[in-house]
Amino acid sequence: MQLALSAEDQSFRDEVRRFLDEKLTPDLREAGKKTGGVLTDPPATTKWHKALHEKGWIAPAWPKEYGGPGWTEMQRYIFSSECAAQHAPLLPAFGIRMCGPVLMKFGSPEQKSFYLPRILSGEDYWCQGYSEPGSGSDLASLQMKAVRDGDHYVLNGTKIWTTHAHFANRMFCLVRTAQTGKPQEGITFVLLETSSPGFSVRPIITMAGDHEVNQCFFDNVRVPVANRVGEEGQGWTIAKYLLEFERGNAYAAGLQAKLSAVKRAAAIEQSNGRPLTEDEAFARKLVETEIELQGLMMTEHRVMSQLSQGQNPGPSSSLLKARGTEVSQRTTELGIEALAAYIAPFEPEARMQGTNMKSVTPEHGVVFMPQYLNTRAATIYGGSSEVQRNIMSKLILGM
Ligand SMILES: Cc1cc2nc3c(=O)[nH]c(=O)nc-3n(C[C@H](O)[C@H](O)[C@H](O)COP(=O)(O)OP(=O)(O)OC[C@H]3O[C@@H](n4cnc5c(N)ncnc54)[C@H](O)[C@@H]3O)c2cc1C
């Protein structure tokens, strides 16, 4: 979708392009291009985070008083579109997009002044300790115990699916501080260091072959009470607030870049002399996905304008999460179809001679297949699509 930009927005876009030309070095573009998962791995993300921080552009949605750039919603969209189109590394969201907004709303003055600058500078790398074996969709059933011992809580239990825990030096974590009353009432939100004695990480390798997620174990891990965010037992309210920011993501710009890559691959001539884009069934699916993407942009616009006004995204974030991840899955499915048209996996000779294989660079294969496999998890993590629909029916439709 082409947007009509005002003269001011065009000059902002030119400024972003100049910055990307200078700072998005070939190694960073390569790392971004080859990212099959949700996040690019360090060290590329560390370097890119630093470049954005130095420019004052690392936290586009943060209020100015906390170090945000004070951009309009359109400027934020331009920035993410340009970054996606030029294959900028995909930065982790745990600090900037999740923990930061929570600390701004619920953190003590000491927590804000200590953690927020470190989130901005990239000095701290955060991970999210919510899910446990048996407590995913039913998160309020979580069992990880935190027992008070003087000025500390002592943590015992396990967290699972913890994305990038093997890179993180800090975790925001939900723990059980009481067994009585409603399960939600006994949950507390704490911040901890992954270097704490008794904390350990075990990798989980996904079907795409990536090491992205982990299981974390806590064996008498001591966390200072000063690291508790909000009151004891207030964790459920804080956890839900954070999830709105996790789900209220900007999907459209990245998806447009992915769909353009699919179109480029599908426009290459096949052995029958016609590109796949001329195949009626494929062309229809492509157009349907583009229409869904435009619908997604409208939902995104609603959520992003709430963020621009300093509000939290609210239950619309569930709509955005469900649609964003579903369109993302469709897009990567089309990528696989586009590739498959040029590959005859059981006829290696035909593959090399009779097709236009050389035009489909390995890059297409490297990115489309891992992205396709990785995106299968997108309708599960951050709360499954079924759970998002339950929230929408309750909080948006009032059912
Ligand atoms: C790649 C990946 C990364 C992740 N990263 C993190 C992370 O960094 N930190 C973290 O804490 N967690 C993380 N998670 C965990 C994620 O949040 C959970 O997997 C998710 O909430 C689903 O929980 P579950 O896996 O226990 O599935 P279950 O809750 O057992 O669900 C199984 C199925 O039942 C359905 N279902 C469950 N309850 C209902 C209901 N009430 N109504 C209708 N359908 C229902 C679900 O939709 C799903 O299809 C990650 C998961 C994945 C796959």
Coordinates of C-alpha atoms and ligand atoms in Angstrom, one line a residue:
M1 CA 0.0 0.0 0.0
Q2 CA 1.4 3.4 -1.0
L3 CA 0.8 6.2 1.5
A4 CA 0.6 9.8 0.4
L5 CA 3.3 11.6 2.4
S6 CA 3.3 15.2 3.3
A7 CA 6.5 17.3 2.5
E8 CA 7.5 17.1 6.2
D9 CA 7.1 13.3 6.2
Q10 CA 9.0 13.0 3.0
S11 CA 11.9 14.9 4.5
F12 CA 11.7 12.7 7.6
R13 CA 11.8 9.6 5.3
D14 CA 14.9 11.0 3.5
E15 CA 16.6 11.6 6.9
V16 CA 15.9 7.9 7.9
R17 CA 17.2 6.7 4.5
R18 CA 20.4 8.7 5.0
F19 CA 20.9 7.3 8.5
L20 CA 20.3 3.7 7.2
D21 CA 22.8 4.3 4.3
E22 CA 25.4 5.3 6.9
K23 CA 24.8 3.1 9.9
L24 CA 23.1 -0.1 8.5
T25 CA 26.4 -1.6 7.5
P26 CA 26.6 -4.7 5.1
D27 CA 27.1 -7.1 8.0
L28 CA 24.0 -5.8 9.8
R29 CA 21.9 -6.0 6.6
E30 CA 23.1 -9.6 6.1
A31 CA 22.2 -10.5 9.6
G32 CA 18.7 -8.9 9.2
K33 CA 18.2 -10.6 5.9
K34 CA 19.1 -14.1 7.2
T35 CA 16.9 -13.8 10.3
G36 CA 14.5 -16.8 10.2
G37 CA 13.0 -16.2 13.6
V38 CA 11.3 -13.3 15.4
L39 CA 14.6 -11.8 16.6
T40 CA 18.0 -11.4 15.1
D41 CA 20.8 -12.8 17.4
P42 CA 23.5 -10.7 19.1
P43 CA 26.1 -9.4 18.3
A44 CA 24.3 -7.8 15.3
T45 CA 21.4 -6.6 17.5
T46 CA 23.9 -5.1 20.1
K47 CA 25.6 -3.1 17.3
W48 CA 22.3 -1.9 15.8
H49 CA 20.8 -1.1 19.2
K50 CA 23.9 1.1 19.9
A51 CA 23.6 3.0 16.6
L52 CA 19.9 3.7 17.2
H53 CA 20.5 4.7 20.8
E54 CA 23.3 7.2 19.8
K55 CA 20.8 8.8 17.3
G56 CA 18.0 8.9 19.9
W57 CA 15.8 6.6 17.9
I58 CA 15.9 3.4 19.9
A59 CA 12.5 3.7 21.6
P60 CA 10.1 5.2 19.0
A61 CA 7.0 4.7 21.2
W62 CA 8.4 6.0 24.5
P63 CA 7.2 9.4 25.8
K64 CA 9.8 12.1 25.3
E65 CA 10.3 12.6 29.0
Y66 CA 11.8 9.1 29.2
G67 CA 14.0 9.3 26.1
G68 CA 11.6 8.7 23.2
P69 CA 12.1 10.7 20.0
G70 CA 8.6 12.4 20.1
W71 CA 7.6 11.1 16.7
T72 CA 4.2 11.1 15.2
E73 CA 2.5 7.9 14.4
M74 CA 3.3 8.4 10.7
Q75 CA 6.9 9.0 11.5
R76 CA 7.0 5.7 13.5
Y77 CA 5.4 3.9 10.5
I78 CA 7.9 5.4 8.1
F79 CA 10.8 4.4 10.3
S80 CA 9.7 0.8 10.7
S81 CA 8.9 0.5 6.9
E82 CA 12.3 1.8 5.9
C83 CA 14.1 -0.5 8.5
A84 CA 12.1 -3.5 7.3
A85 CA 12.7 -2.8 3.6
Q86 CA 16.4 -2.4 4.2
H87 CA 16.7 -5.6 6.3
A88 CA 17.6 -4.0 9.6
P89 CA 18.2 -6.6 12.4
L90 CA 15.1 -7.4 14.4
L91 CA 15.7 -6.1 17.9
P92 CA 14.4 -7.9 21.0
A93 CA 11.2 -6.4 22.4
F94 CA 11.6 -7.5 26.1
G95 CA 13.3 -4.3 27.4
I96 CA 12.1 -1.4 25.2
R97 CA 8.6 -2.6 24.4
M98 CA 7.6 -4.6 27.5
C99 CA 9.6 -4.0 30.6
G100 CA 10.1 -0.3 29.9
P101 CA 6.3 0.7 29.8
V102 CA 5.7 -1.5 32.9
L103 CA 8.3 0.3 34.9
M104 CA 7.0 3.7 33.7
K105 CA 3.6 2.9 35.1
F106 CA 4.3 0.6 38.1
G107 CA 8.0 1.1 38.9
S108 CA 9.3 3.0 42.0
P109 CA 11.3 6.2 41.3
E110 CA 14.5 4.3 42.1
Q111 CA 13.6 1.4 39.7
K112 CA 12.8 3.9 36.9
S113 CA 16.0 5.9 37.3
F114 CA 18.1 2.7 37.4
Y115 CA 16.5 0.5 34.8
L116 CA 15.1 2.8 32.1
P117 CA 18.4 4.4 31.0
R118 CA 20.0 0.9 30.9
I119 CA 17.1 -0.4 28.7
L120 CA 17.6 2.6 26.4
S121 CA 21.4 2.1 26.1
G122 CA 21.1 -1.7 25.6
E123 CA 23.3 -2.3 28.7
D124 CA 20.7 -4.8 29.9
Y125 CA 19.2 -7.6 27.8
W126 CA 15.9 -8.8 29.2
C127 CA 13.9 -12.0 28.9
Q128 CA 10.3 -12.9 30.0
G129 CA 9.7 -15.4 32.7
Y130 CA 5.9 -16.0 32.5
S131 CA 5.2 -19.5 31.1
E132 CA 5.7 -22.7 33.1
P133 CA 5.2 -26.3 32.1
G134 CA 1.4 -26.6 32.5
S135 CA 0.8 -22.9 32.8
G136 CA 0.7 -21.2 29.4
S137 CA -2.8 -20.2 28.4
D138 CA -3.9 -20.7 32.0
L139 CA -1.1 -18.4 33.2
A140 CA -2.7 -17.7 36.6
S141 CA -2.1 -21.3 37.6
L142 CA 1.7 -20.7 37.7
Q143 CA 3.5 -22.4 40.6
M144 CA 7.0 -20.9 40.8
K145 CA 7.4 -20.3 44.5
A146 CA 8.8 -17.1 46.1
V147 CA 9.2 -17.3 49.8
R148 CA 10.1 -14.2 51.8
D149 CA 13.4 -14.5 53.8
G150 CA 14.2 -11.1 55.4
D151 CA 15.0 -8.6 52.6
H152 CA 14.9 -11.3 49.9
Y153 CA 12.5 -13.7 48.1
V154 CA 13.8 -17.2 47.6
L155 CA 12.7 -18.6 44.3
N156 CA 12.2 -22.3 43.4
G157 CA 10.7 -23.8 40.3
T158 CA 11.0 -23.6 36.5
K159 CA 10.0 -21.3 33.6
I160 CA 9.7 -22.6 30.0
W161 CA 9.8 -21.3 26.4
T162 CA 11.9 -18.4 27.7
T163 CA 13.0 -16.6 24.5
H164 CA 16.7 -15.5 24.5
A165 CA 17.3 -16.4 28.2
H166 CA 20.7 -17.6 27.0
F167 CA 21.6 -14.0 26.0
A168 CA 19.8 -12.2 28.7
N169 CA 21.4 -10.8 31.9
R170 CA 18.0 -9.9 33.4
M171 CA 14.5 -11.4 33.6
F172 CA 11.1 -10.0 34.5
C173 CA 9.4 -12.8 36.2
L174 CA 6.0 -13.9 37.7
V175 CA 6.2 -15.7 40.9
R176 CA 3.7 -17.2 43.4
T177 CA 3.9 -15.4 46.8
A178 CA 0.6 -16.8 48.2
Q179 CA -1.4 -20.0 47.8
T180 CA -4.7 -18.7 49.3
G181 CA -7.6 -16.8 47.6
K182 CA -8.0 -16.6 43.8
P183 CA -4.9 -17.9 41.9
Q184 CA -4.5 -14.4 40.4
E185 CA -4.2 -12.8 43.8
G186 CA -1.1 -14.7 44.8
I187 CA 1.1 -13.6 41.9
T188 CA 4.0 -11.0 42.2
F189 CA 6.2 -9.4 39.5
V190 CA 9.9 -9.4 40.2
L191 CA 13.1 -8.5 38.4
L192 CA 16.2 -10.7 38.7
E193 CA 19.7 -11.1 37.4
T194 CA 20.4 -14.3 35.4
S195 CA 23.8 -14.5 37.0
S196 CA 22.2 -15.1 40.4
P197 CA 23.4 -18.3 42.1
G198 CA 21.0 -21.2 41.5
F199 CA 19.7 -19.9 38.1
S200 CA 20.4 -22.1 35.1
V201 CA 19.3 -22.3 31.4
R202 CA 18.7 -25.4 29.2
P203 CA 18.2 -24.9 25.5
I204 CA 15.2 -26.0 23.5
I205 CA 15.9 -26.4 19.8
T206 CA 13.0 -25.7 17.5
M207 CA 12.0 -27.6 14.3
A208 CA 13.7 -24.8 12.3
G209 CA 16.9 -25.8 14.0
D210 CA 17.1 -22.5 15.9
H211 CA 18.1 -22.0 19.5
E212 CA 15.7 -19.3 20.4
V213 CA 13.8 -20.7 23.4
N214 CA 14.9 -22.3 26.7
Q215 CA 13.8 -23.8 30.0
C216 CA 15.1 -22.0 33.0
F217 CA 15.5 -23.5 36.5
F218 CA 15.5 -21.8 39.9
D219 CA 17.2 -23.5 42.8
N220 CA 17.0 -21.2 45.9
V221 CA 17.6 -18.1 43.7
R222 CA 17.6 -15.0 46.0
V223 CA 16.0 -11.9 44.7
P224 CA 16.0 -8.6 46.8
V225 CA 12.6 -7.4 47.8
A226 CA 13.6 -4.0 46.4
N227 CA 13.4 -5.8 42.9
R228 CA 9.7 -6.3 43.3
V229 CA 7.6 -4.2 40.9
G230 CA 4.4 -2.9 42.6
E231 CA 2.9 -4.5 45.7
E232 CA 3.1 -8.2 46.6
G233 CA 0.1 -9.8 45.0
Q234 CA -0.2 -7.1 42.3
G235 CA 1.6 -9.2 39.7
W236 CA -1.4 -10.3 37.7
T237 CA -2.5 -6.7 37.0
I238 CA 1.1 -5.8 36.0
A239 CA 1.4 -9.0 33.9
K240 CA -1.7 -8.2 31.9
Y241 CA -0.6 -4.6 31.3
L242 CA 2.7 -5.8 29.9
L243 CA 0.9 -8.3 27.6
E244 CA -1.0 -5.5 26.0
F245 CA 2.3 -4.0 24.9
E246 CA 3.7 -7.4 23.8
R247 CA 0.6 -8.1 21.7
G248 CA 0.2 -4.5 20.5
N249 CA 3.1 -4.9 18.1
A250 CA 3.6 -3.1 14.7
Y251 CA 3.3 -6.0 12.2
A252 CA 2.4 -4.3 8.9
A253 CA 5.7 -2.8 7.9
G254 CA 7.7 -6.0 8.3
L255 CA 4.9 -8.0 6.6
Q256 CA 4.9 -5.7 3.6
A257 CA 8.6 -6.2 3.2
K258 CA 8.1 -10.0 3.4
L259 CA 5.3 -9.9 0.9
S260 CA 7.4 -7.9 -1.5
A261 CA 10.1 -10.6 -1.3
V262 CA 7.5 -13.3 -2.1
K263 CA 6.3 -11.3 -5.1
R264 CA 9.9 -10.9 -6.3
A265 CA 10.5 -14.7 -6.1
A266 CA 7.1 -15.4 -7.7
A267 CA 7.8 -13.0 -10.6
I268 CA 10.7 -15.1 -11.9
E269 CA 10.1 -17.1 -15.0
Q270 CA 9.5 -20.9 -14.5
S271 CA 10.5 -23.7 -16.8
N272 CA 7.2 -23.3 -18.6
G273 CA 8.2 -19.8 -19.5
R274 CA 5.6 -18.2 -17.2
P275 CA 6.1 -16.6 -13.8
L276 CA 4.1 -18.0 -10.9
T277 CA 2.4 -14.6 -10.5
E278 CA 0.5 -15.5 -13.7
D279 CA -1.0 -18.6 -12.1
E280 CA -4.6 -17.7 -11.3
A281 CA -4.8 -19.6 -8.0
F282 CA -1.5 -18.2 -6.7
A283 CA -2.4 -14.6 -7.9
R284 CA -5.7 -14.8 -6.0
K285 CA -4.0 -15.9 -2.8
L286 CA -1.5 -13.1 -3.2
V287 CA -4.2 -10.5 -3.6
E288 CA -6.2 -11.9 -0.7
T289 CA -3.2 -11.6 1.5
E290 CA -2.6 -8.0 0.4
I291 CA -6.2 -7.2 1.3
E292 CA -5.8 -8.8 4.7
L293 CA -2.6 -6.8 5.2
Q294 CA -4.5 -3.6 4.5
G295 CA -7.1 -4.5 7.0
L296 CA -4.3 -5.2 9.5
M297 CA -2.9 -1.7 8.9
M298 CA -6.2 -0.2 9.9
T299 CA -6.2 -2.1 13.2
E300 CA -2.6 -1.2 13.7
H301 CA -3.4 2.4 13.1
R302 CA -6.0 2.3 15.9
V303 CA -3.6 0.7 18.4
M304 CA -0.6 2.9 17.5
S305 CA -2.6 6.1 17.8
Q306 CA -3.5 5.0 21.4
L307 CA 0.3 4.6 22.0
S308 CA 1.0 8.0 20.5
Q309 CA -1.3 9.6 23.0
G310 CA 0.6 7.9 25.9
Q311 CA -2.1 5.3 26.5
N312 CA -1.8 1.5 26.8
P313 CA -3.1 -0.4 23.8
G314 CA -6.0 -2.1 25.6
P315 CA -7.9 -5.1 24.3
S316 CA -7.4 -4.1 20.6
S317 CA -3.9 -5.5 21.1
S318 CA -5.5 -8.9 21.0
L319 CA -7.1 -8.2 17.7
L320 CA -3.8 -7.0 16.3
K321 CA -1.9 -10.0 17.7
A322 CA -4.3 -12.5 16.2
R323 CA -4.5 -10.9 12.8
G324 CA -0.8 -9.9 12.6
T325 CA 0.4 -13.4 13.3
E326 CA -2.2 -15.1 11.1
V327 CA -1.3 -12.8 8.1
S328 CA 2.3 -13.5 8.9
Q329 CA 1.7 -17.2 8.6
R330 CA -0.1 -16.8 5.3
T331 CA 2.7 -14.7 3.9
T332 CA 5.4 -17.2 4.7
E333 CA 3.2 -20.0 3.2
L334 CA 3.1 -18.1 0.0
G335 CA 6.9 -17.8 0.2
I336 CA 7.1 -21.6 0.3
E337 CA 4.7 -21.9 -2.6
A338 CA 6.8 -19.5 -4.6
L339 CA 10.0 -21.4 -3.9
A340 CA 8.4 -24.8 -4.6
A341 CA 7.5 -23.7 -8.1
Y342 CA 11.2 -23.6 -8.9
I343 CA 12.3 -26.7 -7.0
A344 CA 11.7 -30.3 -8.0
P345 CA 13.1 -31.9 -4.8
F346 CA 12.9 -35.5 -6.2
E347 CA 14.4 -34.7 -9.6
P348 CA 17.8 -33.0 -8.9
E349 CA 18.8 -32.9 -12.6
A350 CA 15.6 -31.4 -13.8
R351 CA 15.9 -28.9 -11.0
M352 CA 19.2 -27.6 -12.3
Q353 CA 18.6 -27.8 -16.0
G354 CA 14.9 -27.3 -16.8
T355 CA 14.1 -24.5 -14.4
N356 CA 15.2 -21.0 -13.8
M357 CA 16.7 -22.0 -10.5
K358 CA 19.7 -19.7 -10.8
S359 CA 17.4 -16.7 -10.6
V360 CA 16.0 -17.9 -7.2
T361 CA 19.1 -17.2 -5.1
P362 CA 19.9 -19.4 -2.1
E363 CA 18.9 -16.3 -0.1
H364 CA 15.2 -17.0 -0.9
G365 CA 15.5 -20.5 0.4
V366 CA 17.6 -19.6 3.4
V367 CA 15.0 -17.1 4.6
F368 CA 11.6 -18.4 3.4
M369 CA 11.9 -21.9 4.9
P370 CA 13.1 -20.9 8.4
Q371 CA 10.6 -18.1 8.5
Y372 CA 7.8 -20.5 7.5
L373 CA 8.8 -23.0 10.2
N374 CA 9.3 -20.3 12.8
T375 CA 6.0 -18.5 12.1
R376 CA 4.1 -21.7 13.0
A377 CA 4.7 -20.7 16.6
A378 CA 3.5 -17.1 16.1
T379 CA -0.2 -18.0 16.9
I380 CA 1.0 -19.7 20.1
Y381 CA 3.5 -17.4 21.8
G382 CA 2.3 -14.2 23.5
G383 CA -1.0 -16.0 24.0
S384 CA -2.6 -18.3 21.4
S385 CA -5.1 -17.1 18.8
E386 CA -7.8 -18.9 20.6
V387 CA -7.0 -17.1 23.8
Q388 CA -6.9 -13.7 21.9
R389 CA -10.4 -14.5 20.6
N390 CA -11.6 -15.3 24.1
I391 CA -10.3 -11.9 25.3
M392 CA -11.9 -10.1 22.3
S393 CA -15.3 -11.7 22.9
K394 CA -15.2 -10.7 26.5
L395 CA -13.6 -7.3 26.5
I396 CA -14.5 -5.9 23.0
L397 CA -17.8 -7.6 22.2
G398 CA -18.9 -7.8 25.9
M399 CA -20.1 -11.4 25.5
Ligands
LIG1 C1 8.4 -19.8 20.1 C2 7.8 -19.5 21.5 C3 8.4 -18.5 22.3 C4 7.9 -18.2 23.5 N1 8.5 -17.3 24.3 C5 8.1 -17.1 25.6 C6 8.8 -16.2 26.5 O1 9.8 -15.6 26.1 N2 8.4 -16.1 27.8 C7 7.3 -16.8 28.2 O2 7.0 -16.7 29.4 N3 6.6 -17.7 27.4 C8 6.9 -17.8 26.1 N4 6.3 -18.7 25.3 C9 5.2 -19.5 25.8 C10 3.8 -19.1 25.3 O3 3.3 -17.9 25.8 C11 2.8 -20.3 25.5 O4 3.3 -21.3 24.7 C12 1.4 -20.0 25.2 O5 0.9 -19.0 26.1 C13 0.5 -21.2 25.1 O6 0.7 -22.0 26.3 P1 1.0 -23.5 26.3 O7 2.1 -23.7 25.3 O8 1.1 -24.0 27.7 O9 -0.3 -24.2 25.5 P2 -1.7 -24.6 26.2 O10 -2.1 -23.5 27.1 O11 -1.6 -25.9 26.8 O12 -2.7 -24.6 25.0 C14 -2.8 -25.7 24.1 C15 -3.9 -25.4 23.1 O13 -5.2 -25.3 23.8 C16 -5.7 -24.0 23.5 N5 -6.4 -23.4 24.6 C17 -5.9 -23.4 25.9 N6 -6.8 -22.7 26.7 C18 -7.9 -22.4 25.9 C19 -9.1 -21.7 26.2 N7 -9.4 -21.2 27.4 N8 -9.9 -21.5 25.1 C20 -9.6 -22.0 23.9 N9 -8.5 -22.7 23.6 C21 -7.6 -22.9 24.6 C22 -4.6 -23.1 23.0 O14 -5.0 -22.2 22.1 C23 -3.7 -24.1 22.3 O15 -4.1 -24.4 21.0 C24 6.7 -19.0 24.0 C25 6.2 -20.0 23.2 C26 6.7 -20.2 22.0 C27 6.1 -21.3 21.1

